CSV table of N, CA, C and O and ligand atoms in Angstrom, one decimal:
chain,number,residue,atom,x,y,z
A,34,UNK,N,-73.8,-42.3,-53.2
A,34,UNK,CA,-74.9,-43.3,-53.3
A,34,UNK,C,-75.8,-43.0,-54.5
A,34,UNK,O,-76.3,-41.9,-54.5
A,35,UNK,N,-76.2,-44.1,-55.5
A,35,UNK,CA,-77.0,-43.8,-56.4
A,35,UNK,C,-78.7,-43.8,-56.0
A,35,UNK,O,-79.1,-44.5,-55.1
A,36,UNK,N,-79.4,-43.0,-56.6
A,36,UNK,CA,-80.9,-42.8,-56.7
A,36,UNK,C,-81.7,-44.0,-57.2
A,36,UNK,O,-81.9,-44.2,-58.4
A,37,UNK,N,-82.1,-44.9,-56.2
A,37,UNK,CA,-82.7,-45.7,-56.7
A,37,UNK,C,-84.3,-45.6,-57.2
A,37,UNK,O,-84.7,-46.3,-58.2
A,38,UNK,N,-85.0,-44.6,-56.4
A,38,UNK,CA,-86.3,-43.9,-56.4
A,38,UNK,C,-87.6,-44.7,-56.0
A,38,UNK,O,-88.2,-45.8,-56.3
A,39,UNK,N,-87.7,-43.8,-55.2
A,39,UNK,CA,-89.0,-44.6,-54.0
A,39,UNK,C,-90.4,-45.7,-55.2
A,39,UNK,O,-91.3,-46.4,-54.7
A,40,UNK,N,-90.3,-45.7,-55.9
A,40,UNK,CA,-90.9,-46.6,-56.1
A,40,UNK,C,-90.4,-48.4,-56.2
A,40,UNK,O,-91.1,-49.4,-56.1
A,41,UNK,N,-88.7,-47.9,-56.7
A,41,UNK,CA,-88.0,-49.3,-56.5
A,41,UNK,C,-87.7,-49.6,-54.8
A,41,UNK,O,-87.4,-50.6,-54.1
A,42,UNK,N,-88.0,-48.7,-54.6
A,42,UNK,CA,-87.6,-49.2,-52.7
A,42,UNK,C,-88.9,-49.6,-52.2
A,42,UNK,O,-88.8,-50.3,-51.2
A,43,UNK,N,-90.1,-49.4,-52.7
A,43,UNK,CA,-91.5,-49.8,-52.0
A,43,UNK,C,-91.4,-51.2,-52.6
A,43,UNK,O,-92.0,-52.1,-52.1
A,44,UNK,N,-91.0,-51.4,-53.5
A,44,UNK,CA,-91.1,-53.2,-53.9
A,44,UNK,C,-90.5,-53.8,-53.0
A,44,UNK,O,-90.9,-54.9,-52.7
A,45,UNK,N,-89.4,-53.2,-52.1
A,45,UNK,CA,-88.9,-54.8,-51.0
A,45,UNK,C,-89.2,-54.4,-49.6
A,45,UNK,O,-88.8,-55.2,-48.8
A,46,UNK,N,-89.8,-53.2,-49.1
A,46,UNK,CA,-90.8,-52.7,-47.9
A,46,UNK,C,-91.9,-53.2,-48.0
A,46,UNK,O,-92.4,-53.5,-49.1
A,47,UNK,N,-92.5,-53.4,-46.6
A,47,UNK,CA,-94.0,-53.1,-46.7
A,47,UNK,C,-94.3,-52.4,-45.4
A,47,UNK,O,-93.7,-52.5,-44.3
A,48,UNK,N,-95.7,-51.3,-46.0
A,48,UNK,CA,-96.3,-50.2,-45.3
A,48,UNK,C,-95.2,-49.0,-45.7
A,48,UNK,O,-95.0,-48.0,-44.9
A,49,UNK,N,-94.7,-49.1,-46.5
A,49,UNK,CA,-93.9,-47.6,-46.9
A,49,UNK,C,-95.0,-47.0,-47.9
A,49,UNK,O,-95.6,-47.8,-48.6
A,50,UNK,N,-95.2,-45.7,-48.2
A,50,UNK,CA,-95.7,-45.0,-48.9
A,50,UNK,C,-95.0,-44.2,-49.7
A,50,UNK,O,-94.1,-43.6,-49.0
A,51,UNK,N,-95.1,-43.7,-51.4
A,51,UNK,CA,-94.3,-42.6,-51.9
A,51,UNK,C,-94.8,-41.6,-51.2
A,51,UNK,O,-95.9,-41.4,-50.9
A,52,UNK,N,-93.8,-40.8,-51.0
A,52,UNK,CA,-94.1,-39.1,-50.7
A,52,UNK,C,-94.6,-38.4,-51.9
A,52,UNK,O,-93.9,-38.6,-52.9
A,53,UNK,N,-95.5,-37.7,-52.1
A,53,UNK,CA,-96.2,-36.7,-53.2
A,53,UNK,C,-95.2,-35.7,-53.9
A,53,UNK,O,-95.4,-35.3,-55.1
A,54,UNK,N,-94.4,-35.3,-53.3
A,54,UNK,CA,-93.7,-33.6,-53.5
A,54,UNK,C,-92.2,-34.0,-53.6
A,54,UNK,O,-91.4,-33.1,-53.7
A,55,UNK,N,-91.8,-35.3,-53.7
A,55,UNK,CA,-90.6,-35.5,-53.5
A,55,UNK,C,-90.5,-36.6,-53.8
A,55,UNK,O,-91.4,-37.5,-53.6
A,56,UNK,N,-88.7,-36.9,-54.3
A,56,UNK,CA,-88.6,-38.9,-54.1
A,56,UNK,C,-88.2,-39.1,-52.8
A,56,UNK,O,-87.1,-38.9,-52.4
A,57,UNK,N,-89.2,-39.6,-52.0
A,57,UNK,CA,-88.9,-40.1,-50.7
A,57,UNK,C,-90.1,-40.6,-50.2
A,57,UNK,O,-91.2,-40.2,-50.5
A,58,UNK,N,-89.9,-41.9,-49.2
A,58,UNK,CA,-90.4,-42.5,-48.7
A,58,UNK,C,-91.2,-42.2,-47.5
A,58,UNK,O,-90.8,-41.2,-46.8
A,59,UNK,N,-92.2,-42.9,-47.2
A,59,UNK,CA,-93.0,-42.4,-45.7
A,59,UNK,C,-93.5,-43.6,-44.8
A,59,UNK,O,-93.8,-44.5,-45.5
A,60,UNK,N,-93.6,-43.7,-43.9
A,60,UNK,CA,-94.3,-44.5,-43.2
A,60,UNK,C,-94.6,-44.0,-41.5
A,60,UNK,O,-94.0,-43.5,-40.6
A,61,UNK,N,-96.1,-44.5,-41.6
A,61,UNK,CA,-96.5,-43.9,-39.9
A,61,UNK,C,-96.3,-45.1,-39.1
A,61,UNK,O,-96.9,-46.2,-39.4
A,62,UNK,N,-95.3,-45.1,-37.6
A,62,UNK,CA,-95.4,-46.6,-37.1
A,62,UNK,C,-96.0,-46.2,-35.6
A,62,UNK,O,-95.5,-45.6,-34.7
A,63,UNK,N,-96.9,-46.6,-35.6
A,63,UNK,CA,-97.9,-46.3,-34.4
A,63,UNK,C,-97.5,-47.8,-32.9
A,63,UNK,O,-97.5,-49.0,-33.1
A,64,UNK,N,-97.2,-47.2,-31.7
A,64,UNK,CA,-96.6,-47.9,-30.5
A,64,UNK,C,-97.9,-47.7,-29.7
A,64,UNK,O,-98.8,-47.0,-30.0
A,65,UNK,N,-97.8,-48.5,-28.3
A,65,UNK,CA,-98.6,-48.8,-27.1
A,65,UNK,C,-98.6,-47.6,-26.7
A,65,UNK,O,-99.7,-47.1,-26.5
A,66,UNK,N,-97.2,-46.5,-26.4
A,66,UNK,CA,-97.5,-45.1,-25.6
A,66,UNK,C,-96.1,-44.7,-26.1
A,66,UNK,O,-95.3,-45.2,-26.9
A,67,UNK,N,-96.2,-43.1,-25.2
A,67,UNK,CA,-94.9,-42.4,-25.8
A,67,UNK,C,-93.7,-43.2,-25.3
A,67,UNK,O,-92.8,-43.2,-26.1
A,68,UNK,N,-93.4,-44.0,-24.2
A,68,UNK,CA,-91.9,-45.2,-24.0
A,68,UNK,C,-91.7,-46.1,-25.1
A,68,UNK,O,-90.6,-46.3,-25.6
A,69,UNK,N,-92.7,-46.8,-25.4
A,69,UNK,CA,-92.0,-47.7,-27.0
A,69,UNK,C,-91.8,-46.7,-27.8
A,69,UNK,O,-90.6,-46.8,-28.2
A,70,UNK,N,-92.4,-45.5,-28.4
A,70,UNK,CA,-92.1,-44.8,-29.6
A,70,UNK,C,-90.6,-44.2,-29.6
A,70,UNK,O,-89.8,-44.0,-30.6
A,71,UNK,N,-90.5,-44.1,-28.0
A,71,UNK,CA,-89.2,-43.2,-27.6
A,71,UNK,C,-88.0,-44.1,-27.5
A,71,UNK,O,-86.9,-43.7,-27.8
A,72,UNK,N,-88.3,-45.5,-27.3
A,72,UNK,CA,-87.2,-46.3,-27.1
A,72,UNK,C,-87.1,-46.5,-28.9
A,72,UNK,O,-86.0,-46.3,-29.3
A,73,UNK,N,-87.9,-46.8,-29.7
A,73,UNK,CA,-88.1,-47.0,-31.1
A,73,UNK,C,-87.0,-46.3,-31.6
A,73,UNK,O,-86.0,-46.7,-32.3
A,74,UNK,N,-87.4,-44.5,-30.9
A,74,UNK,CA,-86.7,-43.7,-31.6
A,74,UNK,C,-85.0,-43.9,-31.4
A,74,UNK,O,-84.1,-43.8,-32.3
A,75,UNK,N,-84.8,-44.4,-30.0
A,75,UNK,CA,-83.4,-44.3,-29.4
A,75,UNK,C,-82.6,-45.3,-30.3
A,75,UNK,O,-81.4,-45.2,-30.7
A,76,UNK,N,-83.4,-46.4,-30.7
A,76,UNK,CA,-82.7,-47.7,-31.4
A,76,UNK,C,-82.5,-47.1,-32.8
A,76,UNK,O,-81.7,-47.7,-33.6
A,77,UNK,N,-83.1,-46.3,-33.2
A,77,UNK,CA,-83.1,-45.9,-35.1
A,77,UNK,C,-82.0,-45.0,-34.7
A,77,UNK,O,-81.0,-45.3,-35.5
A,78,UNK,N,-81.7,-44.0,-34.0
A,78,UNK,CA,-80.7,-42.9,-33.5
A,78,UNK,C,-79.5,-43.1,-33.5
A,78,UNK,O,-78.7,-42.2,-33.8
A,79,UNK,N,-79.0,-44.6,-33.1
A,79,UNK,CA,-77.7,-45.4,-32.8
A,79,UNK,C,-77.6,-46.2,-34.4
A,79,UNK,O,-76.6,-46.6,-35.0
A,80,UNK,N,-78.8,-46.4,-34.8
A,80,UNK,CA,-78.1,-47.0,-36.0
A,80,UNK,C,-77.8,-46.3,-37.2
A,80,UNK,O,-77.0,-46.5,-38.1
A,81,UNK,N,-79.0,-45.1,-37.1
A,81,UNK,CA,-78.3,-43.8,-37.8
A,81,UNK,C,-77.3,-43.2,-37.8
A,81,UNK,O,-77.0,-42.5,-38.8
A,82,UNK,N,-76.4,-43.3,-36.8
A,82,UNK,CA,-75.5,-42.8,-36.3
A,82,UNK,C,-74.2,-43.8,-37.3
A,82,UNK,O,-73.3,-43.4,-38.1
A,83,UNK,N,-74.4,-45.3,-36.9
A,83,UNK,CA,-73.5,-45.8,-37.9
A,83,UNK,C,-73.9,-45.8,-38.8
A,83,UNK,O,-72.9,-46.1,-39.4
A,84,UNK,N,-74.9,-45.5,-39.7
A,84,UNK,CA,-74.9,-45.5,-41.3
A,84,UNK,C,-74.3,-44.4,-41.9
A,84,UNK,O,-73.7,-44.4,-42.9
A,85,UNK,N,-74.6,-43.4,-40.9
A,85,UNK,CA,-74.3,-42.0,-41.2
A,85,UNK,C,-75.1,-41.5,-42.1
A,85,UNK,O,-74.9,-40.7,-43.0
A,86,UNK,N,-76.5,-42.3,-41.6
A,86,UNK,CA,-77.7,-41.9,-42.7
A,86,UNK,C,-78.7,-41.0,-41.8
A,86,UNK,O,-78.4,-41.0,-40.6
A,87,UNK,N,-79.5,-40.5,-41.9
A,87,UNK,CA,-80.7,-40.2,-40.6
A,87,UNK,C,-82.3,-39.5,-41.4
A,87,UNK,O,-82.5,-38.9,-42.5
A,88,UNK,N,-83.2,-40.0,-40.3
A,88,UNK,CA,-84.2,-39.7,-40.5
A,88,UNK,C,-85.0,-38.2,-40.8
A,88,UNK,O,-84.6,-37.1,-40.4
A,89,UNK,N,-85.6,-38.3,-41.2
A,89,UNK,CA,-86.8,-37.3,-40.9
A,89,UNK,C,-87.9,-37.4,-40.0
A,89,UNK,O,-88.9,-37.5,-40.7
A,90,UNK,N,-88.1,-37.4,-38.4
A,90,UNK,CA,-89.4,-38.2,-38.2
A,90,UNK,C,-90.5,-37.1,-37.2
A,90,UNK,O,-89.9,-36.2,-36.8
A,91,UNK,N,-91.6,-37.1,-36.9
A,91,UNK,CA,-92.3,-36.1,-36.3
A,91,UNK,C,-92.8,-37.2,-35.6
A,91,UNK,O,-93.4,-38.1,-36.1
A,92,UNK,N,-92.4,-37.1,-34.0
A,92,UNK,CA,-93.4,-37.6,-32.8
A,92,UNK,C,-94.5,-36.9,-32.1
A,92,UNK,O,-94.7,-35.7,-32.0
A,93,UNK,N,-95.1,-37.7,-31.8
A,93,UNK,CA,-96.6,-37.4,-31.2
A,93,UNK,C,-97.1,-38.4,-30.4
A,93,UNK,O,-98.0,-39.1,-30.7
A,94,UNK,N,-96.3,-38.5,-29.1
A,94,UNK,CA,-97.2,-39.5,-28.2
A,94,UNK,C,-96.5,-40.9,-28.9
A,94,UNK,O,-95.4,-41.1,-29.3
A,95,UNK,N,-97.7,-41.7,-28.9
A,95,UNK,CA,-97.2,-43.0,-29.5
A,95,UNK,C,-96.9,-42.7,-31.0
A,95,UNK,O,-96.7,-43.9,-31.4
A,96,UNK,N,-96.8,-42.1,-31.9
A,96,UNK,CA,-97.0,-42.3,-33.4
A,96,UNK,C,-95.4,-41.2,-33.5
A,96,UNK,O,-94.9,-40.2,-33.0
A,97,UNK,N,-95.2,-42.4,-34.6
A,97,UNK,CA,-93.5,-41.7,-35.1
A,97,UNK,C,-93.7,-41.7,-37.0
A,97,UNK,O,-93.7,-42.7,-37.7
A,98,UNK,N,-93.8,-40.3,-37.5
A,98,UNK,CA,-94.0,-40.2,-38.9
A,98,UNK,C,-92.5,-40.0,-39.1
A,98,UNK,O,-91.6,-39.3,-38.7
A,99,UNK,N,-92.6,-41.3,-40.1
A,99,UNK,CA,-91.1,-40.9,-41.1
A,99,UNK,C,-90.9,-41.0,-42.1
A,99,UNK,O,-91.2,-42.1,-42.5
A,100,UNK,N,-90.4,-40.1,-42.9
A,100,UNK,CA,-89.7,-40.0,-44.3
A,100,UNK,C,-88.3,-40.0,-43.9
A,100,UNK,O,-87.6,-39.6,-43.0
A,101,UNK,N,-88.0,-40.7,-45.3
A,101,UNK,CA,-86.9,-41.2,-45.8
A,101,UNK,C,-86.2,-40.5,-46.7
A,101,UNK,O,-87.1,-40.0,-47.4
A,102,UNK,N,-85.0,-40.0,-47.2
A,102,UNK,CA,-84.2,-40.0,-48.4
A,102,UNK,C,-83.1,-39.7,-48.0
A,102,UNK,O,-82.9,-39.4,-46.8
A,103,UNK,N,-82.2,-39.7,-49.2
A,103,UNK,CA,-81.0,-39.5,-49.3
A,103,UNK,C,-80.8,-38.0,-49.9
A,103,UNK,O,-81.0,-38.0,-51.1
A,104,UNK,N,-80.5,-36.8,-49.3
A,104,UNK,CA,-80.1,-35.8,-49.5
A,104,UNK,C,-79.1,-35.5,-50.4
A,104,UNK,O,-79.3,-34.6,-51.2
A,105,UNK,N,-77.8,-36.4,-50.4
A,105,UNK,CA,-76.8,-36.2,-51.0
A,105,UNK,C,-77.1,-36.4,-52.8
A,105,UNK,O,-76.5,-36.1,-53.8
A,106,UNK,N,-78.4,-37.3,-52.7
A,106,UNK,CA,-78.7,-38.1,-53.7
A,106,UNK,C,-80.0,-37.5,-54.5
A,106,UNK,O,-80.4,-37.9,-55.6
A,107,UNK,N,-80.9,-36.3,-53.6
A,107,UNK,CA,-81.6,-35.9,-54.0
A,107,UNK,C,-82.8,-36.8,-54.1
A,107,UNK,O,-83.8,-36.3,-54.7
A,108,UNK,N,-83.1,-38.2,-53.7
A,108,UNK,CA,-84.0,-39.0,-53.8
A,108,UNK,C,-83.7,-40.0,-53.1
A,108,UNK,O,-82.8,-39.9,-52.2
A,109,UNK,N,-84.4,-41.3,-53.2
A,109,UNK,CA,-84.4,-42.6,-52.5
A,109,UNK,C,-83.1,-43.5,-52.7
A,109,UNK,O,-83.2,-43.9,-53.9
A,110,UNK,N,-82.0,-44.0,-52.2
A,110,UNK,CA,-81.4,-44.7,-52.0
A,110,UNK,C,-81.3,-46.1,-51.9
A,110,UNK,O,-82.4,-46.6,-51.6
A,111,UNK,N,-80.4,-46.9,-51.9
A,111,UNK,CA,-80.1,-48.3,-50.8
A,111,UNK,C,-79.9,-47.8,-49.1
A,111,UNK,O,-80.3,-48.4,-48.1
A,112,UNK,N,-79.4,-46.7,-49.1
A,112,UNK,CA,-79.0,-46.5,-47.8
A,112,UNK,C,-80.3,-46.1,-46.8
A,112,UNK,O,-80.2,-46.0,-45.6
A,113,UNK,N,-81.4,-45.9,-47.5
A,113,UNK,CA,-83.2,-45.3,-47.2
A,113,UNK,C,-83.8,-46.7,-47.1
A,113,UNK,O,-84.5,-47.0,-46.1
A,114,UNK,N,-83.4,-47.8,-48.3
A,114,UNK,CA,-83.9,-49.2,-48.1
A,114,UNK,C,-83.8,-49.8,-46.9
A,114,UNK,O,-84.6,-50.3,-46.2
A,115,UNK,N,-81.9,-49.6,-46.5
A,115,UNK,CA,-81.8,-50.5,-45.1
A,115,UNK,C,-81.9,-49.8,-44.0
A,115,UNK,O,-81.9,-50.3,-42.9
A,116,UNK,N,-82.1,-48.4,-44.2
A,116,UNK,CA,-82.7,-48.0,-42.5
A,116,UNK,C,-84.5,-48.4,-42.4
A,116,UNK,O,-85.3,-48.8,-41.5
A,117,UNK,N,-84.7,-48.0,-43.7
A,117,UNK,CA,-86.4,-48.6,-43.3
A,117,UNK,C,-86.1,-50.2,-43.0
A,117,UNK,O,-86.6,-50.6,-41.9
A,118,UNK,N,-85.8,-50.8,-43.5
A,118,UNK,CA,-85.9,-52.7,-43.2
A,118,UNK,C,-85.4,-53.0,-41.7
A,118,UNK,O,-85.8,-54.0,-41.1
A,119,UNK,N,-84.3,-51.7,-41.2
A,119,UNK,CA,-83.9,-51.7,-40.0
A,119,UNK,C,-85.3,-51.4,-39.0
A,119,UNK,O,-85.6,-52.0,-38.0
A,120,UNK,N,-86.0,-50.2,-39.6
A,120,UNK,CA,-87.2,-49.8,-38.7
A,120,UNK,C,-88.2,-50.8,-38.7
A,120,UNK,O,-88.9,-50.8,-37.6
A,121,UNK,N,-88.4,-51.6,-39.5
A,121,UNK,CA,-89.3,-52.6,-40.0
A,121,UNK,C,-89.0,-53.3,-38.9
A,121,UNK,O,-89.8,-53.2,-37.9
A,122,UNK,N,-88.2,-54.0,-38.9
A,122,UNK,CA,-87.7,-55.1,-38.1
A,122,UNK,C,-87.2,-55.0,-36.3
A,122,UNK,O,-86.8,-55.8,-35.4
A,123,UNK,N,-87.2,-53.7,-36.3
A,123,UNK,CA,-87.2,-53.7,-34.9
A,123,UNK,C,-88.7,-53.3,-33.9
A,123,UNK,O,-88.9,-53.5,-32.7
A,124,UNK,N,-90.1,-52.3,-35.3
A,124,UNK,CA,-90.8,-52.3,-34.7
A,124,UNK,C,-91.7,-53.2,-34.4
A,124,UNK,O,-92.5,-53.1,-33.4
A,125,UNK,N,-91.7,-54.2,-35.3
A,125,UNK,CA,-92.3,-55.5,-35.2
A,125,UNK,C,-93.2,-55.8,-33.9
A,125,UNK,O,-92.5,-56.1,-32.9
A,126,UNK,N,-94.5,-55.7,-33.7
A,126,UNK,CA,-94.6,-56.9,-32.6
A,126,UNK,C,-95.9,-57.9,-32.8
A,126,UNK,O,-96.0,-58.8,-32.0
B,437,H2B,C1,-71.8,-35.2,-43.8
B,437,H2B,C2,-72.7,-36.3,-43.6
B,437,H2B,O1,-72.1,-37.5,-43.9
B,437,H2B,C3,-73.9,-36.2,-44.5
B,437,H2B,O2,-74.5,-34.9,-44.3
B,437,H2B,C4,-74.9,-37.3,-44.3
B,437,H2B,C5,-75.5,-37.4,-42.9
B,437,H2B,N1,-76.9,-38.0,-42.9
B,437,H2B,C6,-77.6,-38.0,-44.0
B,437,H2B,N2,-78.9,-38.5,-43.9
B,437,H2B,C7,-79.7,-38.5,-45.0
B,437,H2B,N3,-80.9,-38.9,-44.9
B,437,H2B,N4,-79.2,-38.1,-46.2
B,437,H2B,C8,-78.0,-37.6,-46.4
B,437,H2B,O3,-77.6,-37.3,-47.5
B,437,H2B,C9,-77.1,-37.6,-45.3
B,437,H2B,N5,-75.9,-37.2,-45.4
């Protein structure tokens, strides 16, 4: 997968942030308590699973920090775009 680089991927996100120290993306998605964050996490886990893509994320109660990238690629991807637009759209409320 080619490097698209977190700045072309924040043009079709929103609330994603560049990472400082790296090309990769961030976003903090804050829930009601630890069972939405946990269910949040279980639905991103199964779709990671078919992309064969996966996160980076640190929980804490309700709040799930995540960064994004593609490893193989050394930076931001398509494959970083549609798991964030996947996170996007499922944490919605
Ligand atoms: C072997 C396996 O396909 C690779 O290690 C996959 C797994 N998940 C991955 N996830 C992410 N974020 N980047 C990768 O490069 C990556 N590579």
């Amino acid at each position: 997968m080619e490097r698209i680089g977190a700045e072309a991927a924040l043009l079709r996100l929103s609330g994603w942030q560049v990472v400082n120290d790296r090309d990769a993306i961030r976003k903090v998605f804050e829930f009601g308590d630890f069972n939405e964050a946990w269910g949040f996490m279980s639905r991103v886990a199964v779709k990671a699973e078919a992309l064969d893509h996966h996160p980076e994320w640190f929980n804490v109660w309700n709040k799930v920090d995540v960064t994004l990238a593609t490893h193989d690629a050394d930076g931001v991807t398509e494959l970083d775009v549609k798991l964030a637009g996947f996170m996007d759209m499922i944490a919605d409320r």
